[in-house]
Short mmCIF file of C-alpha atoms in Angstrom, two decimals:
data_model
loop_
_atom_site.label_atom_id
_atom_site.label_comp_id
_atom_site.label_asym_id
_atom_site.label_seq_id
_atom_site.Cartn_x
_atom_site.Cartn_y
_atom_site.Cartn_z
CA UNK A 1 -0.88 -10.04 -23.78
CA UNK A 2 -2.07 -9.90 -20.28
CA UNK A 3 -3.12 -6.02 -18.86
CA UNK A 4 -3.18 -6.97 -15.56
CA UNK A 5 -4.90 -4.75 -13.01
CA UNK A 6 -4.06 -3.60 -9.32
CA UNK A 7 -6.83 -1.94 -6.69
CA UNK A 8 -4.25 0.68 -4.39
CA UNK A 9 -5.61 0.92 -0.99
CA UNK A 10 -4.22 3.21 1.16
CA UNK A 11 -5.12 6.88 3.15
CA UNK A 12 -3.61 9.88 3.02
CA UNK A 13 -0.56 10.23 4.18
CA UNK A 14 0.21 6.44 3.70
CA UNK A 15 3.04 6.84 1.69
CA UNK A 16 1.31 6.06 -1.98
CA UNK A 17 2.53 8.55 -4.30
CA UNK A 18 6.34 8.20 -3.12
CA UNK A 19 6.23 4.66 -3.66
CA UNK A 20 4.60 4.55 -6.71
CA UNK A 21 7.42 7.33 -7.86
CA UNK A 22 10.00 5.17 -6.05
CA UNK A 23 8.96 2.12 -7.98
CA UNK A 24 8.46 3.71 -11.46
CA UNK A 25 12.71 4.99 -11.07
CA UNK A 26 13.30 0.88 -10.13
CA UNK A 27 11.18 -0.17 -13.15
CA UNK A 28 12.98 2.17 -15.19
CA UNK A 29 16.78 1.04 -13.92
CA UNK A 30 15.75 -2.29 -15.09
CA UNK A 31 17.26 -3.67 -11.66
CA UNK A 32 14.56 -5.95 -10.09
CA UNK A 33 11.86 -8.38 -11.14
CA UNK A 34 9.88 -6.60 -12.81
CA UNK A 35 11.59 -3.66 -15.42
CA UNK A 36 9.81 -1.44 -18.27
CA UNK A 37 9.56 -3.18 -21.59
CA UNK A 38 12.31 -1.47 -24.14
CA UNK A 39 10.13 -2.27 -27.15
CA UNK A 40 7.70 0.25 -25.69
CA UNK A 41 9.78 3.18 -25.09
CA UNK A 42 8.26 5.91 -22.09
CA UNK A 43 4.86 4.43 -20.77
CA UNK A 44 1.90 7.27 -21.63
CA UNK A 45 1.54 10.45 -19.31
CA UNK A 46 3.70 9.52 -16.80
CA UNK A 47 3.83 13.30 -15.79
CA UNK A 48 2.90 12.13 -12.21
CA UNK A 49 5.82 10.17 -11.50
CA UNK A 50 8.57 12.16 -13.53
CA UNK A 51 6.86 15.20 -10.77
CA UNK A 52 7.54 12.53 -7.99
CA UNK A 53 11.39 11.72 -8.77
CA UNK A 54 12.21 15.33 -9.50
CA UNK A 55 11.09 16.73 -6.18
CA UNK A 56 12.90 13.61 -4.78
CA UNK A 57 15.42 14.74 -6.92
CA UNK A 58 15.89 18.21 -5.23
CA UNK A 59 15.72 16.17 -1.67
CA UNK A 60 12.03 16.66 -1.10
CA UNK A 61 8.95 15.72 -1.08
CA UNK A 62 6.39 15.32 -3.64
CA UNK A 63 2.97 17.26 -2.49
CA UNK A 64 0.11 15.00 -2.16
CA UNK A 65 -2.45 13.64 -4.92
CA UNK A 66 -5.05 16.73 -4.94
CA UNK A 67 -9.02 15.42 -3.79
CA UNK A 68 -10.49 14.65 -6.86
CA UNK A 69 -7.54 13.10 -8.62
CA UNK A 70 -8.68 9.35 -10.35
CA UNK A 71 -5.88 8.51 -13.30
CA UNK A 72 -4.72 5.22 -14.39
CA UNK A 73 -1.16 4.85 -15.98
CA UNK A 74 -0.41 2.17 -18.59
CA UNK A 75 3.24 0.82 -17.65
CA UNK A 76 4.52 -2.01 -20.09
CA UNK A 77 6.33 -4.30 -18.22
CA UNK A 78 8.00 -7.62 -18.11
CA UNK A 79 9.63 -10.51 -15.76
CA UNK A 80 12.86 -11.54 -15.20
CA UNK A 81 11.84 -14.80 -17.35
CA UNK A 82 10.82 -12.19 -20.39
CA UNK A 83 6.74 -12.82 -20.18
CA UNK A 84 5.75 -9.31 -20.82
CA UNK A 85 2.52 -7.51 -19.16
CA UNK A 86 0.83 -4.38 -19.26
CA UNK A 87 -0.03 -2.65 -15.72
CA UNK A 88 -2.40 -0.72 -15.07
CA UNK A 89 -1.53 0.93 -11.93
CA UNK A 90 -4.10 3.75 -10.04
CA UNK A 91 -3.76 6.77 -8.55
CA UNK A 92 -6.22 9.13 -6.34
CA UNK A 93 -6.49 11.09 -3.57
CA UNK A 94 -6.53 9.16 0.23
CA UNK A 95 -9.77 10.91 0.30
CA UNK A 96 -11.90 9.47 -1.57
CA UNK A 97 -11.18 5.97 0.46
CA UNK A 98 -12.44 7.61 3.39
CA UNK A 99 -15.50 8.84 1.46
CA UNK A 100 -16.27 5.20 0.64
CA UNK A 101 -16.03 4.24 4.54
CA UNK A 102 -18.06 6.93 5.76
CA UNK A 103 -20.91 7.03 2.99
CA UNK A 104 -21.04 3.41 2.63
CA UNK A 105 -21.28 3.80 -0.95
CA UNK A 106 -19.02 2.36 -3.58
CA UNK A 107 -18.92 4.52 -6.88
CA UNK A 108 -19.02 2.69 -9.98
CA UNK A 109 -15.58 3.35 -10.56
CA UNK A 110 -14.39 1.44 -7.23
CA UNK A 111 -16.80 -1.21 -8.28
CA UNK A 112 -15.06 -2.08 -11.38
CA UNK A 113 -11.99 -1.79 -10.08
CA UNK A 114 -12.45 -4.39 -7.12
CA UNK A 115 -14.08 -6.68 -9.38
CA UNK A 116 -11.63 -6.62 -11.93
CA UNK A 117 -8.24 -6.33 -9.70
CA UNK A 118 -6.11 -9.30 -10.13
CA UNK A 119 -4.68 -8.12 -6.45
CA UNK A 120 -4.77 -5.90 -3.43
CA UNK A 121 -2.15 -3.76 -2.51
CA UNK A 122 -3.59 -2.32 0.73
CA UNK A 123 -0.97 0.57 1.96
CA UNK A 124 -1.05 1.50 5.95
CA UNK A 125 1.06 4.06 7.70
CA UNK A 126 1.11 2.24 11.47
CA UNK A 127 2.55 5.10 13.24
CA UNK A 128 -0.15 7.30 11.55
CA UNK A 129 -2.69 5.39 12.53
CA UNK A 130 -5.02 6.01 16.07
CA UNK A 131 -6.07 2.59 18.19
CA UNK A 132 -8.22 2.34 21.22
CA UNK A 133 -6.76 -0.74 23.49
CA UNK A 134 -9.02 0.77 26.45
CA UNK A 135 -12.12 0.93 24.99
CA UNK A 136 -13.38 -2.62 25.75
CA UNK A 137 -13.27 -1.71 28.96
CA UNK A 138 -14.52 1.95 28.84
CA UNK A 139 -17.83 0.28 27.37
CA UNK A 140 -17.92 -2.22 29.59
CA UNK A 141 -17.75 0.95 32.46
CA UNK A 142 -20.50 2.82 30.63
CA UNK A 143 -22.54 -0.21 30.70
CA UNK A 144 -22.46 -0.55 34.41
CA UNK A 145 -22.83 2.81 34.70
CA UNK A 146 -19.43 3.86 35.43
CA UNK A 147 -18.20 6.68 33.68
CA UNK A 148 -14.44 5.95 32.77
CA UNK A 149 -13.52 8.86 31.41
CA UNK A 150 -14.74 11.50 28.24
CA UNK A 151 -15.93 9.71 25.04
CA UNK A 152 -13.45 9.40 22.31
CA UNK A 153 -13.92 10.74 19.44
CA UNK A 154 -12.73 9.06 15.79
CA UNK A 155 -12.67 4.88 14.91
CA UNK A 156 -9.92 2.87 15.45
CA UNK A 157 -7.97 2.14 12.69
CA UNK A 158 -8.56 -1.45 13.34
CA UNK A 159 -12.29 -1.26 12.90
CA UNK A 160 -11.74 0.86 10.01
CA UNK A 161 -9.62 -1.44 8.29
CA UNK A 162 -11.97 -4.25 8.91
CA UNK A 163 -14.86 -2.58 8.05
CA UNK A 164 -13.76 -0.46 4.62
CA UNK A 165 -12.60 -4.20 3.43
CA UNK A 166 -15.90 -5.40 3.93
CA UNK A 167 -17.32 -2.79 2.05
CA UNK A 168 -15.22 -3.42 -0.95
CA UNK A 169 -15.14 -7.15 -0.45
CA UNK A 170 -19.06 -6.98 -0.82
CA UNK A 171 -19.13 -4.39 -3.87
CA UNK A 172 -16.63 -6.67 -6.01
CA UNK A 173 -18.78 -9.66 -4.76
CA UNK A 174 -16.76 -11.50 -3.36
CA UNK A 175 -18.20 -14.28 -0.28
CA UNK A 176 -16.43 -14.84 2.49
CA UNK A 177 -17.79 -18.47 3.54
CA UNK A 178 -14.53 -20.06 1.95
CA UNK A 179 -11.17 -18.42 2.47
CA UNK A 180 -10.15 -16.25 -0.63
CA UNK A 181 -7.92 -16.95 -2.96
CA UNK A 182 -8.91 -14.09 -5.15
CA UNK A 183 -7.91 -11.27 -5.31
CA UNK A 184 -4.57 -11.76 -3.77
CA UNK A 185 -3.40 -9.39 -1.05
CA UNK A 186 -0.11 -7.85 -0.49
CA UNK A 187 -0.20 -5.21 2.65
CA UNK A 188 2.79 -3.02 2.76
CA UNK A 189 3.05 -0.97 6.24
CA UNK A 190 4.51 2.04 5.10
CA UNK A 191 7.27 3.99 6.36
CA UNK A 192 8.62 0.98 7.83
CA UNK A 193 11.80 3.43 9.41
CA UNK A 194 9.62 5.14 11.62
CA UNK A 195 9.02 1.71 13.65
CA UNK A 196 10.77 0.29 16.62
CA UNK A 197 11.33 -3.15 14.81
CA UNK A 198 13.64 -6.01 16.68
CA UNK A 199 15.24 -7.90 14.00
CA UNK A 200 13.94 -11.31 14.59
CA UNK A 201 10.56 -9.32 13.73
CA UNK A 202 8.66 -10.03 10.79
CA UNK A 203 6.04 -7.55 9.17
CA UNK A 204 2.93 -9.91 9.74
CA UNK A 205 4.73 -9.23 13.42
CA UNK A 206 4.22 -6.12 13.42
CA UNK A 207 0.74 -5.86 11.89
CA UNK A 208 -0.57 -8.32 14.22
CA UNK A 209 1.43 -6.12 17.30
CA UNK A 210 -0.45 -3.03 15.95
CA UNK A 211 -3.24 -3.37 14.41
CA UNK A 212 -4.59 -7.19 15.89
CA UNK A 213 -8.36 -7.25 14.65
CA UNK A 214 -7.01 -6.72 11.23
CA UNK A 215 -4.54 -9.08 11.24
CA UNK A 216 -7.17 -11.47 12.41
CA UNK A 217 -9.79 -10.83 9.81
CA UNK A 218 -7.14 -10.89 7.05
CA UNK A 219 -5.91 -14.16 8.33
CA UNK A 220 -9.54 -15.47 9.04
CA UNK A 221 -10.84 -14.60 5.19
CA UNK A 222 -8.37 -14.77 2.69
CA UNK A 223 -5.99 -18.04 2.12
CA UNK A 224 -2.30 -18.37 3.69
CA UNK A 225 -1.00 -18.27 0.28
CA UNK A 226 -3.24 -16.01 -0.92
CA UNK A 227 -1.68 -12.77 1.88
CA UNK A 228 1.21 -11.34 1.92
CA UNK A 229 2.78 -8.89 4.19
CA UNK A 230 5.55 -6.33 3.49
CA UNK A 231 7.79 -3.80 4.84
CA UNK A 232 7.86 -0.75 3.07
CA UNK A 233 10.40 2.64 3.18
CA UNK A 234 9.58 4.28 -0.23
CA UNK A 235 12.18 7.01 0.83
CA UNK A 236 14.37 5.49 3.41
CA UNK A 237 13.65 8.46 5.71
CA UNK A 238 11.04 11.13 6.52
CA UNK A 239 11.55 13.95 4.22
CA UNK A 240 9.43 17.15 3.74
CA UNK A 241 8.51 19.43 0.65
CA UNK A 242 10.71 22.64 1.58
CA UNK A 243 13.33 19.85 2.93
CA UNK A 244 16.92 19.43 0.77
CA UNK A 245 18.11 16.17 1.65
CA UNK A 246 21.62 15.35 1.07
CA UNK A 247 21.82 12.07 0.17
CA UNK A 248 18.91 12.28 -2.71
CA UNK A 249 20.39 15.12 -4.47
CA UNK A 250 24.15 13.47 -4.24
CA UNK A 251 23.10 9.97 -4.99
CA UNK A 252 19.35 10.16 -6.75
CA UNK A 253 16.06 8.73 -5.27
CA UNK A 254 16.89 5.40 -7.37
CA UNK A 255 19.40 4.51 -4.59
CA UNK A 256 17.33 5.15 -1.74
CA UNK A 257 14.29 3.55 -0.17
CA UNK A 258 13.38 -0.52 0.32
CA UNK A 259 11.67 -3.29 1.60
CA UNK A 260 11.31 -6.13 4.05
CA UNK A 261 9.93 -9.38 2.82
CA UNK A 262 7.25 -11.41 4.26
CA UNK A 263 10.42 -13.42 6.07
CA UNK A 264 11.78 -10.28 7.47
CA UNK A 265 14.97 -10.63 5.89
CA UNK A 266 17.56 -7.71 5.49
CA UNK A 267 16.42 -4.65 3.88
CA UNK A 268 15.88 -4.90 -0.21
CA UNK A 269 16.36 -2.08 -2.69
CA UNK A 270 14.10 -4.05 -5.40
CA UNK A 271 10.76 -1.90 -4.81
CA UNK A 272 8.59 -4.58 -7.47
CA UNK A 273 9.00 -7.56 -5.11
CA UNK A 274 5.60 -6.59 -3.48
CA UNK A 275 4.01 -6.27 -7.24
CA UNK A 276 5.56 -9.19 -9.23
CA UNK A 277 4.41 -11.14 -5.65
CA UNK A 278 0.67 -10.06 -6.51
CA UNK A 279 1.30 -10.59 -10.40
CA UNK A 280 2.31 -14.19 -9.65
CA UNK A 281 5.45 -13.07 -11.35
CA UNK A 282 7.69 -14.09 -8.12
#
């Protein structure tokens, strides 16, 4: 039986711990691609995701992974076409991502994990992230000794991206002198509701709108077939921990939430889409 693995990329803040809630209550409703095995029973300590619907539950939101969080949960699964699959999916702290960008060190743990991924799933919060359009031309100011204005301080999310990819791309081993076709890469932008999206728009739109030097180096370094990029509202809409939303307590977190596909269709309740894509399930 195949125990396929998944590297989770994504900050703090970026919307990981709802969606992997969100998409443990789908898996368990049985209602999309992908659905929990019944010859298994209850995957092992799945304490982290029962905490995840339950504050959902109550219409709020789960708190966030604590810093030195690194657990792995076994989830039994299997395709609409019955070819069962064990999971293994992560989860962390956002923290110790940005440890690996600014100490340019990969911990053994990350090593094996990029190595050994059979996809990406690379989470980013646009509206949460901080860009720099100006500062081309700030530098080129400085340069001819014209100051432009104060020096800014933090990196651009686009140079961050690029660079924290190169990192791991280079600890799993992976050359970049032919396009990749492994490991496959699914991006989901995150709270996909807080965006001002026109409906001919389609995520890939949207990535290459916000984030362009990312977009490029994805599209420059891994194969067409090999990317894929999503729209993702885990929740639906922006909740907070001492919040008491409405419609989760009167209608349960398994009817909220959902996701655009690459095509930018309609909005789709089946939160595995993104997963059986990377699986090769879809």
């Amino acid at each position: 039986m195949q125990t396929p693995e998944l590297v989770l990329l994504g900050g703090s803040n970026s919307g990981k711990t709802h969606y992997a809630g969100q998409l443990y209550g789908r898996l368990r409703r049985n209602s999309g691609l992908l659905k929990l095995r019944k010859d298994q029973g209850t995957p092992s300590d799945i304490s982290i995701l029962e905490e995840v619907l339950r504050c959902l539950a109550e219409g709020r939101a789960a708190s966030h992974t604590s810093a030195g969080t690194w657990s792995e949960i076994l989830l039994p699964l299997e395709d609409q076409q019955g070819h069962a699959l064990n999971l293994l999916w992560p989860d962390y702290a956002g923290e110790q991502l940005k440890t690996v960008f600014d100490d340019r060190i990969v911990s053994g743990a990350w090593q094996s994990k990029v190595c050994n991924a059979q996809g990406w799933l690379l989470l980013i919060r646009l509206k949460s992230e901080t860009t720099y359009p100006d500062a081309l031309a700030e530098l080129v100011n400085r340069a001819n000794g014209r100051n432009g204005g104060t020096t800014r301080a933090g990196v651009d999310a686009n140079a961050y991206w690029v660079e924290l990819l190169q990192i791991l791309l280079h600890a799993g081993g992976f050359g970049t002198v032919a396009r990749l076709q492994h490991p496959r890469l699914a991006i989901l932008l995150s709270c996909y509701d807080e965006l001002d999206i026109c409906d001919e728009q389609t995520p890939l739109d949207i990535l290459n709108r916000h984030l362009p030097l990312l977009a490029s180096f994805i599209g420059s370094n891994w194969c067409l077939e090999a990317v894929s990029v999503w729209g993702l509202s885990a929740l639906g809409c922006l909740l907070e921990e001492n919040s008491a939303n409405a419609n989760f307590i009167d209608e349960g977190p398994e009817f909220q939430g959902w996701i655009v596909s690459p095509e930018g269709s309609s909005k789709d309740a089946d939160l595995s889409k993104p997963v059986a894509w990377l699986l090769g399930t879809q």
